[in-house]
Coordinates of C-alpha atoms in Angstrom, one line a residue:
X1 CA 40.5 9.7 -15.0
X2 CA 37.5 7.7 -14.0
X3 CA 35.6 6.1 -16.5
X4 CA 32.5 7.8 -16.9
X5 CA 29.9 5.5 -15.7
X6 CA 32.0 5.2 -12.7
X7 CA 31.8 8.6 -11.8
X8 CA 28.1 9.2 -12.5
X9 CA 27.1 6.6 -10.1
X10 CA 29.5 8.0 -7.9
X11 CA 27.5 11.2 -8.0
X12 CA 23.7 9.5 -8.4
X13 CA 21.3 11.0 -5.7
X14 CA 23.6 14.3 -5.2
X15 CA 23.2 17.8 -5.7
X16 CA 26.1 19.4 -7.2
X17 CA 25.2 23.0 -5.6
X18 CA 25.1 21.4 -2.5
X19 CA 28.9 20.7 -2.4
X20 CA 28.1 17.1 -3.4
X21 CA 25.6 16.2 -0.5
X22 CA 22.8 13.8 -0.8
X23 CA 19.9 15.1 -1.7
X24 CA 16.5 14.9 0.6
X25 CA 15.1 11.4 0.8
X26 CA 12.2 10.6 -2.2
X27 CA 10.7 7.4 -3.1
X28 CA 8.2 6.7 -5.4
X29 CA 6.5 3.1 -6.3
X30 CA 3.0 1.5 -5.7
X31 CA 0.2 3.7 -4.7
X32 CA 0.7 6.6 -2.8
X33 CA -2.4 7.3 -0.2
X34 CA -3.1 8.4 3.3
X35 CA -5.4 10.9 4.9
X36 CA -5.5 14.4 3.5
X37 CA -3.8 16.9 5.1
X38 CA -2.4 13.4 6.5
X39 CA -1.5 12.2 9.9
X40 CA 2.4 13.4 8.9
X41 CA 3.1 10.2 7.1
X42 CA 3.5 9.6 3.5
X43 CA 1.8 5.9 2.6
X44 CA 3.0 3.5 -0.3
X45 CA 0.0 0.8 -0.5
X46 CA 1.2 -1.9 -3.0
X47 CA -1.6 -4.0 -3.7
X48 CA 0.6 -5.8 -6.8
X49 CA 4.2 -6.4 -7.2
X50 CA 6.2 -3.6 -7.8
X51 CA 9.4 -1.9 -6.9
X52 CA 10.2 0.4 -4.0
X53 CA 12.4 3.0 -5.8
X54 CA 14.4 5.2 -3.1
X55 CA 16.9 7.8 -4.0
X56 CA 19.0 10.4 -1.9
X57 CA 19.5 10.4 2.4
X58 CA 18.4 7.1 4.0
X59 CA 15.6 7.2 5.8
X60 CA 13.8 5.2 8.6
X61 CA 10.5 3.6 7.2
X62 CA 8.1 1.3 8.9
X63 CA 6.2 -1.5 6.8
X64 CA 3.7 -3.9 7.1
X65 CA 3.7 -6.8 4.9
X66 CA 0.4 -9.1 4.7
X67 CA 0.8 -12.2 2.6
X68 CA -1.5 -14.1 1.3
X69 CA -5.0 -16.1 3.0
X70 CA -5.0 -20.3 2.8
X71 CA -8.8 -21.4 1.0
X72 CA -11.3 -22.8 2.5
X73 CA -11.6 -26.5 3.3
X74 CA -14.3 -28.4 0.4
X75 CA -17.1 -31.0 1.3
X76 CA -19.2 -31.2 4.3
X77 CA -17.8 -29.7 6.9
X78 CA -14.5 -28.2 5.5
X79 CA -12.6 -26.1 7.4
X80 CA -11.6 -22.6 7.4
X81 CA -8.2 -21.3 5.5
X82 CA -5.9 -19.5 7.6
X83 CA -5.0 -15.8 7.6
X84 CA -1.6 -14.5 5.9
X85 CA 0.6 -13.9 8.1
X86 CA 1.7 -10.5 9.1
X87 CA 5.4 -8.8 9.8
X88 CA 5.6 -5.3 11.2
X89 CA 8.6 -3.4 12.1
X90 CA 11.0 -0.7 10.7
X91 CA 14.2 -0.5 8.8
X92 CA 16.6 2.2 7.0
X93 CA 15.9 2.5 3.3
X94 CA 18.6 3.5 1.1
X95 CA 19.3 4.9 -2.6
X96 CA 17.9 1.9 -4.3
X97 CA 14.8 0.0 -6.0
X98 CA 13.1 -2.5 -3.5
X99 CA 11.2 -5.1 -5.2
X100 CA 7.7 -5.7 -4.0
X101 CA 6.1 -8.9 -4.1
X102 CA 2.2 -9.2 -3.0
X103 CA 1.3 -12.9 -2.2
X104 CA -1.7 -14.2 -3.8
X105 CA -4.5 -16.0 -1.5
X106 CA -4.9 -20.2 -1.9
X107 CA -7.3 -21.4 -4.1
X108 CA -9.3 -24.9 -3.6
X109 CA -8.9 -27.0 -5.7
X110 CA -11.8 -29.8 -7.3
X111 CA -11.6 -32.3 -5.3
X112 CA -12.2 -32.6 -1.5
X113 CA -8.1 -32.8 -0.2
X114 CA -5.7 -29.7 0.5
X115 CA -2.9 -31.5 0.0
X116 CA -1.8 -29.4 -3.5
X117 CA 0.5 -26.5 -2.4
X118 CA -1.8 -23.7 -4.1
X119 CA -3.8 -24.5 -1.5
X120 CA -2.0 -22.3 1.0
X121 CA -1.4 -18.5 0.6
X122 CA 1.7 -17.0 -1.0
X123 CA 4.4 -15.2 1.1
X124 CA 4.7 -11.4 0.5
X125 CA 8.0 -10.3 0.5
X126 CA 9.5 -6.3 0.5
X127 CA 12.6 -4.4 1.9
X128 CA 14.5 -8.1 2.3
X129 CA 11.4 -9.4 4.7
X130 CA 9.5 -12.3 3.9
X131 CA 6.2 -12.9 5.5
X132 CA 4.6 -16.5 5.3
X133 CA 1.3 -17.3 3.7
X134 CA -1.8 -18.6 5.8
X135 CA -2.4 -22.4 5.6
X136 CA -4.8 -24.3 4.1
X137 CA -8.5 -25.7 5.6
X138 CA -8.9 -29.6 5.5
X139 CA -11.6 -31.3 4.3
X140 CA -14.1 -33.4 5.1
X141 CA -14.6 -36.6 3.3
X142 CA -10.6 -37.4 3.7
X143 CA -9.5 -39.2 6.7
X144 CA -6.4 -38.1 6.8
X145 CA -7.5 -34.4 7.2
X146 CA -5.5 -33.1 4.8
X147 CA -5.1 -29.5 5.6
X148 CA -1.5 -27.6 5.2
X149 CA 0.2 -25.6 7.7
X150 CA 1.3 -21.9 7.1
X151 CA 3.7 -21.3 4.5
X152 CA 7.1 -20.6 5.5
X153 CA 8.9 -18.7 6.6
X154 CA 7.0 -17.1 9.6
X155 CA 3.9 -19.0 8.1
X156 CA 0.8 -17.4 8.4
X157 CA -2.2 -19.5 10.5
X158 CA -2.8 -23.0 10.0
X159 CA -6.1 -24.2 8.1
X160 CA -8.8 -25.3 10.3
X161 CA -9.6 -29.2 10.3
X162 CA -12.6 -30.6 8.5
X163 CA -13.5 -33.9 10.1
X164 CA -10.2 -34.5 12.8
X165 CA -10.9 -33.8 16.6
X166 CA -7.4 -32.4 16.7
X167 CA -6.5 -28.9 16.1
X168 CA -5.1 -27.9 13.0
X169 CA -2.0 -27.0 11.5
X170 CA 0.3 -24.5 13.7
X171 CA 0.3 -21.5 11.9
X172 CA 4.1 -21.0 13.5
X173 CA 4.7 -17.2 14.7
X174 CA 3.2 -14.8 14.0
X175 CA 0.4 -17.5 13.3
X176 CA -2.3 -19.0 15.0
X177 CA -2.8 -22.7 14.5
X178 CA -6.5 -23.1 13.1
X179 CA -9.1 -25.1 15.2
X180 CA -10.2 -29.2 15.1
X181 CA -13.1 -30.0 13.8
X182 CA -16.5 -31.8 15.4
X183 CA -15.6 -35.5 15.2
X184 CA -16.5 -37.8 12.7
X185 CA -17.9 -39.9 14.9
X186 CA -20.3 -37.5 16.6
X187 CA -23.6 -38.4 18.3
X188 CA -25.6 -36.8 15.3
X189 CA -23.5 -37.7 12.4
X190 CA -23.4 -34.1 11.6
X191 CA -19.7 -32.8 10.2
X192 CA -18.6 -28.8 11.1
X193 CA -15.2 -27.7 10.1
X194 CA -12.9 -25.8 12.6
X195 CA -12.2 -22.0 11.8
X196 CA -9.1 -21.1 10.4
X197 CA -6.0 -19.3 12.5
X198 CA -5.4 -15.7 12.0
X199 CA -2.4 -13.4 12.8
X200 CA -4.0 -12.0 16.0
X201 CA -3.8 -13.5 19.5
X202 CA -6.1 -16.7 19.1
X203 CA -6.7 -19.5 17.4
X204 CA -9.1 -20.7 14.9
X205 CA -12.2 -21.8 16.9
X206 CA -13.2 -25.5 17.2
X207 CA -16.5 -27.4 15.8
X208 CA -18.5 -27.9 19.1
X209 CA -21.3 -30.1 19.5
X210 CA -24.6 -28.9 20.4
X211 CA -27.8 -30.2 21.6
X212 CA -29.3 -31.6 18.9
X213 CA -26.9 -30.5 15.9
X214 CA -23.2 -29.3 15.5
X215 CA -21.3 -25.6 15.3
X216 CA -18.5 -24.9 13.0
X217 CA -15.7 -23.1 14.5
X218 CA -15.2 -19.3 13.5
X219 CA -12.0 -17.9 12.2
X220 CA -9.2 -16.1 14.3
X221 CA -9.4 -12.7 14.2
X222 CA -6.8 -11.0 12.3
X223 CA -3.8 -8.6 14.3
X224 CA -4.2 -4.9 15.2
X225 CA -2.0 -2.0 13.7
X226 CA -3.4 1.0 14.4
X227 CA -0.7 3.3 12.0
X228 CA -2.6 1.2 9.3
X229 CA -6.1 1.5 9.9
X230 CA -8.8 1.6 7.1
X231 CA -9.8 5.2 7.4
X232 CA -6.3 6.5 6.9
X233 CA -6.6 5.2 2.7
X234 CA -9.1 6.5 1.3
X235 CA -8.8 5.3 -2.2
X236 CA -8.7 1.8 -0.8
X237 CA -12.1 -0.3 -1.4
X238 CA -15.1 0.2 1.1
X239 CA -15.1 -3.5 2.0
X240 CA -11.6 -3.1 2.6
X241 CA -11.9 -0.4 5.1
X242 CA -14.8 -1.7 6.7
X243 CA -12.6 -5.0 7.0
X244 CA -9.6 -3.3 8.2
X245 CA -11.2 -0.8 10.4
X246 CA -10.0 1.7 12.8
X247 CA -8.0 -1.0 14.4
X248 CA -6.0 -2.1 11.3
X249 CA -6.7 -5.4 11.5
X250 CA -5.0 -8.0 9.0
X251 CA -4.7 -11.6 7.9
X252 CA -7.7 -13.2 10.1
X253 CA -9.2 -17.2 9.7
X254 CA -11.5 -18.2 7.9
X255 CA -14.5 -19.6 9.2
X256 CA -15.3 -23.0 9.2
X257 CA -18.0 -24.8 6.8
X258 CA -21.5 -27.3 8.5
X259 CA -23.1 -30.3 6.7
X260 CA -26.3 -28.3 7.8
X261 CA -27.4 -24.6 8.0
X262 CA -27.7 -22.4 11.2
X263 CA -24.3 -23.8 12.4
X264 CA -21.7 -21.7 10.0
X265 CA -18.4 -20.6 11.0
X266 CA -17.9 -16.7 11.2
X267 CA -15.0 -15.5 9.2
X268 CA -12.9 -13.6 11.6
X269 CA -12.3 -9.9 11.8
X270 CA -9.9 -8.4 9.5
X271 CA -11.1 -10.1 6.3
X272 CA -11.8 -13.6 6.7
X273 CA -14.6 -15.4 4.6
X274 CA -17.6 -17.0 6.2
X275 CA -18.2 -20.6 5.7
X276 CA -21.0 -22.3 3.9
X277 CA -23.4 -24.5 4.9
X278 CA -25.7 -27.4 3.0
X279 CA -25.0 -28.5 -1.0
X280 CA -26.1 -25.2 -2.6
X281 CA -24.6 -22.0 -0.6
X282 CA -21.4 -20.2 -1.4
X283 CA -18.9 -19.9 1.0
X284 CA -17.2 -16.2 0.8
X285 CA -13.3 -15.9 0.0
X286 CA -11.3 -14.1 2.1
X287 CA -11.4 -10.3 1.4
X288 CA -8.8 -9.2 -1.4
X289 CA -5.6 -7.6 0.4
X290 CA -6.5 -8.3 3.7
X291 CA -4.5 -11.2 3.4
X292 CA -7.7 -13.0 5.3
X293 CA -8.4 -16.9 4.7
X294 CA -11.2 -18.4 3.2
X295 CA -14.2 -19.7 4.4
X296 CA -14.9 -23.7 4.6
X297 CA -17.6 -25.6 2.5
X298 CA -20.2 -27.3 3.4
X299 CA -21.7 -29.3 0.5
X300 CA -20.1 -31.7 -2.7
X301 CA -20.6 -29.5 -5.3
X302 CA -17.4 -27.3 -7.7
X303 CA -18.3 -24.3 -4.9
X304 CA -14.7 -23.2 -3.5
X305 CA -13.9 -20.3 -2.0
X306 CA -10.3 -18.0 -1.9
X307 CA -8.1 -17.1 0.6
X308 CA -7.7 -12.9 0.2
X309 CA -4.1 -11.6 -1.5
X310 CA -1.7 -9.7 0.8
X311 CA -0.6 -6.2 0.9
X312 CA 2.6 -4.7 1.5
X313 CA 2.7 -1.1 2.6
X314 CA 5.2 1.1 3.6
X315 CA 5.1 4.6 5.8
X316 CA 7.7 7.0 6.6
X317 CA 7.7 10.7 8.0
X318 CA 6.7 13.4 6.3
X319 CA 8.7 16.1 8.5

């Protein structure tokens, strides 16, 4: 005879009355949303790490994983942090626990460099599928231009630069790389930050010249999925859904931070922070589980902004 642990495990998702078949697919895990009387999908929004927990028939599930935003560039002129990046696709989830792991957005450190690895956005990770966190924005007063690209694997996009006329780092798919900076050496002596890369189709935008000043460059926009759009959760945060929007977009750049005002870097659409401009004004963070990079400084001061955390969620049919 079996032992009996042997044959319970043997039996674990079955019905007996059912002549030993599976029972109907269930899962349970993170937080379960979506429209009401629902599109036909049932939603698992895990906003925090968690588990996945699936018993009985394996069923086809679609996820999105968003990992984590890069922060914003510091000093005059920093650049924007890149978006998370962002894997979509589907898979067959079987009788087991998944674990879940959200990545957390970068956060700036004191001093002016990007070169410390908390910099960056973490990867979120769910179903075996890692998705890399968006890259750091460089900053201004350091001539090497220390920004960080995305963070493996399938990084997420680069940090815009803060004072190089080169682009910034390659985000590496599905990144964007984030955009250069307005040269040091500029006519007006002005420094703008290029916007951070997002996960949609282009880059972070460069620092431009202008007549008699300079324009920090504005953030990519983040990557549409439409089966995730912001109306379809409506316990989510407003700021979330406005971010996400009908279009479900995810893991855009942050915008890029001026030496002076009037020339700040938009953050791109799907939840990347605005930069800042002058000593004294705030630079927003990217929006929390958006996965969207921070917004780039523009003064000396402890301001710093965030890149936004990541989101995994998983759908599957309800028929």
């Amino acid at each position: 005879m079996a032992p009996l642990f042997t044959a319970n495990w043997f039996n674990f998702g079955r019905n007996p009355s059912a002549g030993g078949a599976l029972d109907p697919f269930s899962a349970s895990g993170g937080n379960i949303d979506g429209v009401a009387p629902g599109n036909g999908y049932t939603y698992h929004v895990f906003t925090e790490p968690g588990n996945f927990v699936c018993t009985g028939t394996p069923k086809s599930v679609e996820y999105l994983l968003v990992a984590g935003g890069g922060a914003g560039g510091r000093e005059e002129g920093g650049g924007g942090g890149g978006g998370g990046g962002v894997i979509n696709g589907t898979t067959t989830a079987t009788a087991q626990s998944y674990p879940i792991v959200v990545g957390e957005g970068g956060v700036s450190g004191t001093g002016g460099g990007q070169s410390n690895d908390t910099h960056r956005g973490d990867p979120s990770t769910g179903l075996g599928i890692v998705s890399g966190g968006g890259g750091s924005g460089g900053a201004q007063h350091n001539v090497h231009d220390d920004y960080q690209d995305g963070k493996p694997p399938g990084g997420g996009g680069g940090g815009g630069t803060g004072r190089s006329q080169t682009a910034g780092g390659d985000g590496s798919s599905p990144g964007r790389p984030g955009g250069a900076a307005v040269p040091s050496n500029n006519p007006h002596n002005i420094d703008a930050g290029g916007g951070g890369g997002g996960a949609g189709a282009a880059p972070g935008g460069n620092g431009e010249w202008a007549p008699t000043d300079t324009n920090a460059g504005n953030g990519g926009a983040g990557a549409p999925f439409p089966a995730f759009a912001g109306p379809l959760f409506p316990t989510m945060p407003n700021d979330w859904k406005s971010e996400v929007g009908p279009n479900g977009l995810y893991g855009a750049g942050g915008g890029g931070g001026a030496e002076l005002c009037g020339t700040i870097g938009d953050g791109g659409s799907g939840g990347g922070g605005r930069g800042s401009c002058g000593s004294s004004a705030q630079g927003q963070s990217g929006v929390t589980n958006t996965g969207g990079g921070g917004g780039g400084m523009g003064g000396h001061p402890g301001e710093f902004t965030t890149g936004g955390d990541g989101i995994v969620i998983i759908r599957y049919s309800t028929s």
